[in-house]
Amino acid sequence: MIRRTWIPKSGGGQRGLGIPDVIDRIVQQAVHRVLSRHYERTFHGSSHGFRPERSCHSAIAEAKGYVAEGLSTVVSVDLSKFFDRVNHQRLLARLSQRVGDGRVLKLIHRMLKAKVVMPDGTRVSSDEGTPQGGPLSPLLSNIVLDELDWELERRGLRFVRYADDFMIFTRTSEAARRVFESVERYLTRKLKLVVNRQKSHVCSTDGVEFLGFLFVGYGGQIRVSAKNTRKFKDRVREITRRNRGVSMTHRYQELRRYFQGWVGYFQLVPIKSFFSELDKWVRRRIRSCYWKQWRRPRTRIVNLRKLGVGKDEAVTHGISSKGPWVMSASQAVHQALSVDYLSARGLASLLEIWTKLAAKKRTA
């Protein structure tokens, strides 16, 4: 049995997940172990998603190499609802070429055809797709798109693929347009998939986004995309919302966990000042939380005095009617809630995390 649940997509809309029950998950994991031994060693080297010793980082590294070689135009292809539109007949036919045990094929067929329980309790049949959420789905998606990988290899094209997200690199826009048209025909007619033309495009590598990274210039330089920077700030705003009613210690713990994961993903960005500027913005958010918590003028004056601010300056700041965000940028609040003070209380630093990861990478 598979239960359907919905999660928001970063670009808007919702993504449907199919969550199997415990027994089905165990069975899927067992099938995954069997199939991966047959398929993993034959997957294309430019496929990076859901594979051992490969990741988004290895995909970005390969893409950077192609850009540095002078392949300055890219075909970015978006597959519309890929996981929901995998053709069962084609997938099973491809599996039968390598899997000789009919019992395994029958089991996979039953998994693909399992009824889906919708949020309202109704059950619907599954005629196509391999729902995300189970252990087997990522491997099946790679088996489906491995056919595309080797077709691109046969045509002599340079490409990078992570799951259903892939880019093809060419030297000229004319060549890229020809590649796009031919690849779209192959995906539609051969693999029975749907290309989202609104999100697929031919463009320069300067300014193209891939897996959350933004390519800048033609030397393979990367940055964090504007969308992901906004998502970072939105999450920090949520954690540091001044009326949440949680302790500062709790906020610090939440921020540290989030920073570790976020910097761990974007550690490839080699711009020290980028992380430093985000740190400054985070500290201002935290200072405004303290100012809001102090609340009364008397409390603010007492706390500023305790933290080393002169009497006159503490009084003028304490009785100010300006809001927490404005006051968080004032010299007195900076002096009282200094970088060292906030660090000692538990505020993590993006720059420090990035520096440690960079040092570990150099010594690895």
Short mmCIF file of C-alpha atoms in Angstrom, two decimals:
data_model
loop_
_atom_site.label_atom_id
_atom_site.label_comp_id
_atom_site.label_asym_id
_atom_site.label_seq_id
_atom_site.Cartn_x
_atom_site.Cartn_y
_atom_site.Cartn_z
CA MET A 1 0.00 0.00 0.00
CA ILE A 2 1.21 3.49 -0.86
CA ARG A 3 0.00 6.64 0.83
CA ARG A 4 -0.01 9.86 -1.13
CA THR A 5 1.18 13.02 0.54
CA TRP A 6 1.94 16.45 -0.86
CA ILE A 7 4.85 18.76 -0.19
CA PRO A 8 5.40 22.28 -1.58
CA LYS A 9 7.79 22.68 -4.52
CA SER A 10 10.38 25.45 -4.48
CA GLY A 11 9.09 26.80 -7.78
CA GLY A 12 5.47 26.78 -6.69
CA GLY A 13 2.84 24.09 -6.74
CA GLN A 14 3.03 20.75 -4.94
CA ARG A 15 5.02 17.55 -5.39
CA GLY A 16 3.28 14.23 -4.77
CA LEU A 17 5.12 11.63 -2.70
CA GLY A 18 4.14 7.97 -2.47
CA ILE A 19 5.03 6.61 0.97
CA PRO A 20 4.90 2.78 1.18
CA ASP A 21 4.04 1.05 4.45
CA VAL A 22 6.76 -0.61 6.55
CA ILE A 23 6.56 -4.07 4.96
CA ASP A 24 6.61 -2.65 1.44
CA ARG A 25 9.61 -0.49 2.31
CA ILE A 26 11.52 -3.55 3.51
CA VAL A 27 10.66 -5.46 0.33
CA GLN A 28 11.60 -2.49 -1.87
CA GLN A 29 14.94 -2.14 -0.09
CA ALA A 30 15.66 -5.84 -0.65
CA VAL A 31 14.85 -5.53 -4.37
CA HIS A 32 17.00 -2.41 -4.53
CA ARG A 33 20.00 -4.33 -3.16
CA VAL A 34 19.56 -7.04 -5.79
CA LEU A 35 19.05 -4.70 -8.75
CA SER A 36 21.81 -2.25 -7.83
CA ARG A 37 24.40 -5.03 -8.07
CA HIS A 38 23.36 -5.57 -11.69
CA TYR A 39 22.96 -1.95 -12.77
CA GLU A 40 25.26 0.32 -10.77
CA ARG A 41 28.48 -0.70 -12.51
CA THR A 42 26.96 -0.06 -15.95
CA PHE A 43 25.42 3.37 -15.33
CA HIS A 44 26.99 6.26 -17.23
CA GLY A 45 29.71 8.27 -15.49
CA SER A 46 27.80 11.54 -16.01
CA SER A 47 24.85 10.29 -13.96
CA HIS A 48 25.22 11.53 -10.37
CA GLY A 49 21.85 11.21 -8.65
CA PHE A 50 21.16 8.54 -6.00
CA ARG A 51 24.43 6.74 -6.61
CA PRO A 52 27.21 5.70 -4.20
CA GLU A 53 30.16 8.10 -3.99
CA ARG A 54 28.32 10.59 -6.20
CA SER A 55 26.31 13.64 -5.28
CA CYS A 56 25.23 17.11 -6.33
CA HIS A 57 28.83 18.18 -5.67
CA SER A 58 30.26 15.70 -8.17
CA ALA A 59 27.66 16.83 -10.72
CA ILE A 60 28.60 20.49 -10.23
CA ALA A 61 32.32 19.65 -10.48
CA GLU A 62 31.77 17.93 -13.83
CA ALA A 63 29.65 20.82 -15.12
CA LYS A 64 32.34 23.32 -14.07
CA GLY A 65 34.87 21.34 -16.07
CA TYR A 66 32.80 21.55 -19.24
CA VAL A 67 32.32 25.30 -18.85
CA ALA A 68 36.05 25.77 -18.27
CA GLU A 69 36.71 23.86 -21.50
CA GLY A 70 34.83 26.54 -23.44
CA LEU A 71 31.43 24.86 -23.83
CA SER A 72 29.61 28.15 -23.32
CA THR A 73 26.06 27.22 -24.31
CA VAL A 74 23.80 24.85 -22.43
CA VAL A 75 20.61 22.95 -23.12
CA SER A 76 18.68 22.82 -19.86
CA VAL A 77 15.86 20.27 -20.02
CA ASP A 78 13.01 19.96 -17.51
CA LEU A 79 10.94 16.77 -17.52
CA SER A 80 7.36 17.43 -16.54
CA LYS A 81 6.28 15.24 -13.58
CA PHE A 82 8.92 12.67 -14.50
CA PHE A 83 8.38 10.30 -11.56
CA ASP A 84 4.62 10.29 -12.19
CA ARG A 85 4.95 9.55 -15.91
CA VAL A 86 7.41 6.67 -16.15
CA ASN A 87 5.94 4.17 -18.60
CA HIS A 88 5.50 0.84 -16.79
CA GLN A 89 5.62 -1.27 -19.93
CA ARG A 90 8.89 0.22 -21.14
CA LEU A 91 10.46 0.02 -17.68
CA LEU A 92 9.54 -3.65 -17.23
CA ALA A 93 10.74 -4.48 -20.74
CA ARG A 94 14.08 -2.84 -19.98
CA LEU A 95 14.36 -4.67 -16.65
CA SER A 96 13.66 -8.01 -18.36
CA GLN A 97 16.79 -7.52 -20.49
CA ARG A 98 18.96 -7.87 -17.39
CA VAL A 99 16.77 -9.62 -14.80
CA GLY A 100 16.17 -13.26 -15.65
CA ASP A 101 14.06 -14.18 -12.62
CA GLY A 102 10.40 -13.78 -13.50
CA ARG A 103 9.45 -13.68 -9.82
CA VAL A 104 11.46 -10.50 -9.29
CA LEU A 105 9.89 -8.89 -12.36
CA LYS A 106 6.42 -9.87 -11.17
CA LEU A 107 7.16 -8.39 -7.75
CA ILE A 108 8.33 -5.09 -9.26
CA HIS A 109 5.24 -5.04 -11.46
CA ARG A 110 3.03 -5.42 -8.39
CA MET A 111 4.91 -2.58 -6.68
CA LEU A 112 4.37 -0.30 -9.66
CA LYS A 113 0.68 -1.17 -9.85
CA ALA A 114 0.03 -0.84 -6.10
CA LYS A 115 -3.04 1.22 -5.30
CA VAL A 116 -2.43 4.68 -3.90
CA VAL A 117 -4.34 5.88 -0.84
CA MET A 118 -5.09 9.58 -1.28
CA PRO A 119 -5.21 12.02 1.67
CA ASP A 120 -9.03 11.80 1.73
CA GLY A 121 -8.89 7.98 2.02
CA THR A 122 -9.90 7.09 -1.54
CA ARG A 123 -7.85 4.50 -3.40
CA VAL A 124 -6.74 5.02 -6.99
CA SER A 125 -5.05 2.73 -9.48
CA SER A 126 -1.52 3.43 -10.66
CA ASP A 127 -1.16 3.03 -14.43
CA GLU A 128 2.13 4.89 -14.81
CA GLY A 129 4.92 6.39 -12.75
CA THR A 130 7.21 5.28 -9.96
CA PRO A 131 6.17 7.45 -6.99
CA GLN A 132 8.87 9.25 -5.05
CA GLY A 133 9.13 8.28 -1.43
CA GLY A 134 10.12 4.61 -1.58
CA PRO A 135 13.64 3.09 -1.56
CA LEU A 136 13.28 1.61 -5.05
CA SER A 137 12.04 4.66 -6.94
CA PRO A 138 15.44 6.42 -7.33
CA LEU A 139 17.07 3.32 -8.82
CA LEU A 140 14.18 2.73 -11.21
CA SER A 141 14.40 6.36 -12.37
CA ASN A 142 18.10 5.91 -13.13
CA ILE A 143 17.35 2.72 -15.06
CA VAL A 144 14.80 4.61 -17.16
CA LEU A 145 17.11 7.57 -17.89
CA ASP A 146 20.25 5.45 -18.37
CA GLU A 147 18.90 4.87 -21.85
CA LEU A 148 19.04 8.62 -22.44
CA ASP A 149 22.57 8.84 -21.01
CA TRP A 150 24.01 6.32 -23.44
CA GLU A 151 22.12 7.87 -26.36
CA LEU A 152 23.75 11.22 -25.58
CA GLU A 153 27.09 9.43 -25.32
CA ARG A 154 26.52 7.81 -28.71
CA ARG A 155 25.94 11.26 -30.19
CA GLY A 156 29.19 12.56 -28.70
CA LEU A 157 27.49 15.11 -26.41
CA ARG A 158 28.81 16.39 -23.07
CA PHE A 159 26.19 16.33 -20.36
CA VAL A 160 25.59 16.12 -16.62
CA ARG A 161 22.54 14.48 -15.10
CA TYR A 162 21.29 14.39 -11.52
CA ALA A 163 18.08 12.34 -11.37
CA ASP A 164 15.66 14.00 -13.82
CA ASP A 165 17.59 17.29 -13.84
CA PHE A 166 20.18 17.47 -16.63
CA MET A 167 22.10 19.85 -18.86
CA ILE A 168 23.83 19.30 -22.20
CA PHE A 169 26.82 21.49 -23.07
CA THR A 170 27.69 22.77 -26.56
CA ARG A 171 29.95 25.43 -28.05
CA THR A 172 27.35 27.39 -30.03
CA SER A 173 23.70 28.34 -29.63
CA GLU A 174 22.93 26.91 -33.10
CA ALA A 175 24.22 23.50 -32.07
CA ALA A 176 22.35 23.75 -28.76
CA ARG A 177 19.03 24.41 -30.51
CA ARG A 178 19.53 21.41 -32.80
CA VAL A 179 20.39 19.24 -29.79
CA PHE A 180 17.34 20.42 -27.89
CA GLU A 181 14.94 19.57 -30.71
CA SER A 182 16.43 16.11 -31.28
CA VAL A 183 16.62 15.25 -27.58
CA GLU A 184 13.02 16.36 -27.07
CA ARG A 185 11.92 14.03 -29.87
CA TYR A 186 13.88 11.16 -28.31
CA LEU A 187 12.40 11.74 -24.86
CA THR A 188 8.86 12.03 -26.19
CA ARG A 189 8.79 9.28 -28.79
CA LYS A 190 11.28 6.77 -27.41
CA LEU A 191 11.03 7.14 -23.62
CA LYS A 192 7.38 8.31 -23.56
CA LEU A 193 8.23 11.27 -21.30
CA VAL A 194 7.02 14.87 -21.43
CA VAL A 195 9.36 17.86 -21.77
CA ASN A 196 8.22 21.02 -20.03
CA ARG A 197 8.97 23.62 -22.71
CA GLN A 198 8.23 26.52 -20.37
CA LYS A 199 11.07 25.48 -18.06
CA SER A 200 13.41 24.01 -20.69
CA HIS A 201 15.63 26.38 -22.61
CA VAL A 202 18.84 27.05 -24.50
CA CYS A 203 21.03 29.69 -22.88
CA SER A 204 24.55 30.83 -22.09
CA THR A 205 26.34 29.08 -19.25
CA ASP A 206 26.88 32.56 -17.78
CA GLY A 207 23.87 32.88 -15.48
CA VAL A 208 22.50 29.35 -15.77
CA GLU A 209 21.29 27.63 -12.58
CA PHE A 210 21.85 23.97 -11.80
CA LEU A 211 21.06 22.15 -8.55
CA GLY A 212 20.82 25.43 -6.64
CA PHE A 213 24.13 26.84 -7.92
CA LEU A 214 24.53 29.78 -10.30
CA PHE A 215 27.28 29.68 -12.93
CA VAL A 216 28.99 33.04 -13.42
CA GLY A 217 31.18 33.95 -16.39
CA TYR A 218 32.81 31.36 -18.63
CA GLY A 219 35.50 29.97 -16.35
CA GLY A 220 33.30 27.65 -14.32
CA GLN A 221 32.84 30.00 -11.34
CA ILE A 222 29.80 29.28 -9.18
CA ARG A 223 27.68 31.15 -6.65
CA VAL A 224 24.58 30.41 -4.60
CA SER A 225 21.55 31.19 -6.75
CA ALA A 226 19.39 34.16 -5.80
CA LYS A 227 16.45 31.81 -5.20
CA ASN A 228 18.39 29.75 -2.68
CA THR A 229 19.73 32.85 -0.96
CA ARG A 230 16.14 34.03 -0.54
CA LYS A 231 15.13 30.62 0.80
CA PHE A 232 17.98 30.81 3.31
CA LYS A 233 16.86 34.23 4.53
CA ASP A 234 13.23 33.15 4.69
CA ARG A 235 14.17 30.20 6.91
CA VAL A 236 16.33 32.38 9.18
CA ARG A 237 13.49 34.91 9.43
CA GLU A 238 11.21 32.09 10.52
CA ILE A 239 13.65 30.92 13.20
CA THR A 240 14.35 34.46 14.45
CA ARG A 241 10.77 35.71 14.32
CA ARG A 242 10.58 38.06 17.27
CA ASN A 243 7.14 36.94 18.53
CA ARG A 244 7.85 33.18 18.51
CA GLY A 245 8.02 32.90 22.28
CA VAL A 246 11.08 30.61 22.41
CA SER A 247 14.38 31.06 24.23
CA MET A 248 17.49 32.39 22.53
CA THR A 249 19.22 29.09 23.29
CA HIS A 250 16.56 27.29 21.30
CA ARG A 251 17.00 29.70 18.39
CA TYR A 252 20.76 29.16 18.46
CA GLN A 253 20.32 25.40 18.30
CA GLU A 254 17.93 25.65 15.36
CA LEU A 255 20.25 28.01 13.50
CA ARG A 256 23.29 25.78 14.06
CA ARG A 257 21.52 22.73 12.67
CA TYR A 258 20.28 24.67 9.66
CA PHE A 259 23.65 26.33 9.01
CA GLN A 260 25.51 23.01 9.11
CA GLY A 261 23.31 21.51 6.40
CA TRP A 262 23.10 24.65 4.27
CA VAL A 263 26.83 25.43 4.26
CA GLY A 264 27.58 21.73 3.83
CA TYR A 265 25.65 21.81 0.57
CA PHE A 266 26.97 25.15 -0.71
CA GLN A 267 30.56 24.72 0.50
CA LEU A 268 31.72 24.61 -3.14
CA VAL A 269 31.13 28.37 -3.44
CA PRO A 270 34.63 29.87 -2.99
CA ILE A 271 33.54 33.36 -1.89
CA LYS A 272 34.49 34.04 1.71
CA SER A 273 32.79 37.44 1.73
CA PHE A 274 29.45 35.89 0.74
CA PHE A 275 29.25 33.88 3.96
CA SER A 276 30.62 36.80 5.96
CA GLU A 277 27.86 39.13 4.73
CA LEU A 278 25.20 36.57 5.57
CA ASP A 279 26.67 36.30 9.07
CA LYS A 280 26.30 40.05 9.53
CA TRP A 281 22.67 39.89 8.45
CA VAL A 282 21.97 36.95 10.83
CA ARG A 283 23.58 38.81 13.75
CA ARG A 284 21.34 41.81 13.08
CA ARG A 285 18.32 39.50 13.18
CA ILE A 286 19.49 38.12 16.53
CA ARG A 287 20.16 41.60 17.98
CA SER A 288 16.64 42.64 17.07
CA CYS A 289 15.34 39.57 18.95
CA TYR A 290 17.21 40.62 22.08
CA TRP A 291 15.89 44.18 21.77
CA LYS A 292 12.34 42.87 21.45
CA GLN A 293 12.78 40.59 24.49
CA TRP A 294 14.13 43.42 26.65
CA ARG A 295 10.90 45.25 25.83
CA ARG A 296 10.71 47.94 28.55
CA PRO A 297 12.94 51.06 28.49
CA ARG A 298 14.22 50.36 32.00
CA THR A 299 15.16 46.77 31.10
CA ARG A 300 16.94 47.95 27.97
CA ILE A 301 18.92 50.58 29.87
CA VAL A 302 19.95 48.10 32.57
CA ASN A 303 21.02 45.47 30.05
CA LEU A 304 22.96 47.94 27.92
CA ARG A 305 24.79 49.19 31.02
CA LYS A 306 25.60 45.60 32.08
CA LEU A 307 27.06 44.95 28.65
CA GLY A 308 29.43 47.92 28.74
CA VAL A 309 27.49 50.77 27.15
CA GLY A 310 27.94 54.22 28.71
CA LYS A 311 25.14 55.65 30.87
CA ASP A 312 24.06 58.49 28.58
CA GLU A 313 24.11 56.35 25.47
CA ALA A 314 22.25 53.54 27.26
CA VAL A 315 19.51 55.96 28.31
CA THR A 316 19.04 57.56 24.87
CA HIS A 317 18.84 54.11 23.27
CA GLY A 318 16.65 52.62 25.98
CA ILE A 319 13.96 55.29 25.71
CA SER A 320 14.01 55.36 21.90
CA SER A 321 10.69 54.63 20.17
CA LYS A 322 12.37 53.17 17.13
CA GLY A 323 11.64 49.54 16.28
CA PRO A 324 13.88 46.51 17.00
CA TRP A 325 15.19 46.21 13.43
CA VAL A 326 16.32 49.84 13.36
CA MET A 327 17.86 49.67 16.83
CA SER A 328 19.68 46.43 15.99
CA ALA A 329 21.90 48.43 13.64
CA SER A 330 22.84 51.07 16.22
CA GLN A 331 26.37 51.40 17.56
CA ALA A 332 25.34 50.86 21.18
CA VAL A 333 23.52 47.61 20.46
CA HIS A 334 26.50 46.44 18.36
CA GLN A 335 28.79 47.21 21.26
CA ALA A 336 26.60 45.42 23.80
CA LEU A 337 25.73 42.41 21.65
CA SER A 338 29.14 42.06 20.01
CA VAL A 339 30.24 39.23 17.75
CA ASP A 340 32.17 37.65 20.63
CA TYR A 341 29.18 37.94 22.97
CA LEU A 342 26.80 36.27 20.52
CA SER A 343 29.34 33.57 19.68
CA ALA A 344 29.86 32.82 23.38
CA ARG A 345 26.09 32.43 23.81
CA GLY A 346 25.97 29.83 21.02
CA LEU A 347 25.36 31.64 17.72
CA ALA A 348 26.97 29.64 14.93
CA SER A 349 28.92 31.35 12.15
CA LEU A 350 28.41 30.46 8.50
CA LEU A 351 31.93 31.64 7.73
CA GLU A 352 33.48 29.47 10.44
CA ILE A 353 31.59 26.39 9.25
CA TRP A 354 32.61 27.08 5.64
CA THR A 355 36.26 27.63 6.65
CA LYS A 356 36.39 24.33 8.56
CA LEU A 357 34.83 22.42 5.66
CA ALA A 358 37.26 24.03 3.20
CA ALA A 359 40.22 23.09 5.42
CA LYS A 360 38.98 19.52 5.77
CA LYS A 361 38.59 19.27 1.99
CA ARG A 362 42.16 20.48 1.42
CA THR A 363 43.62 17.89 3.80
CA ALA A 364 41.44 15.02 2.55
#
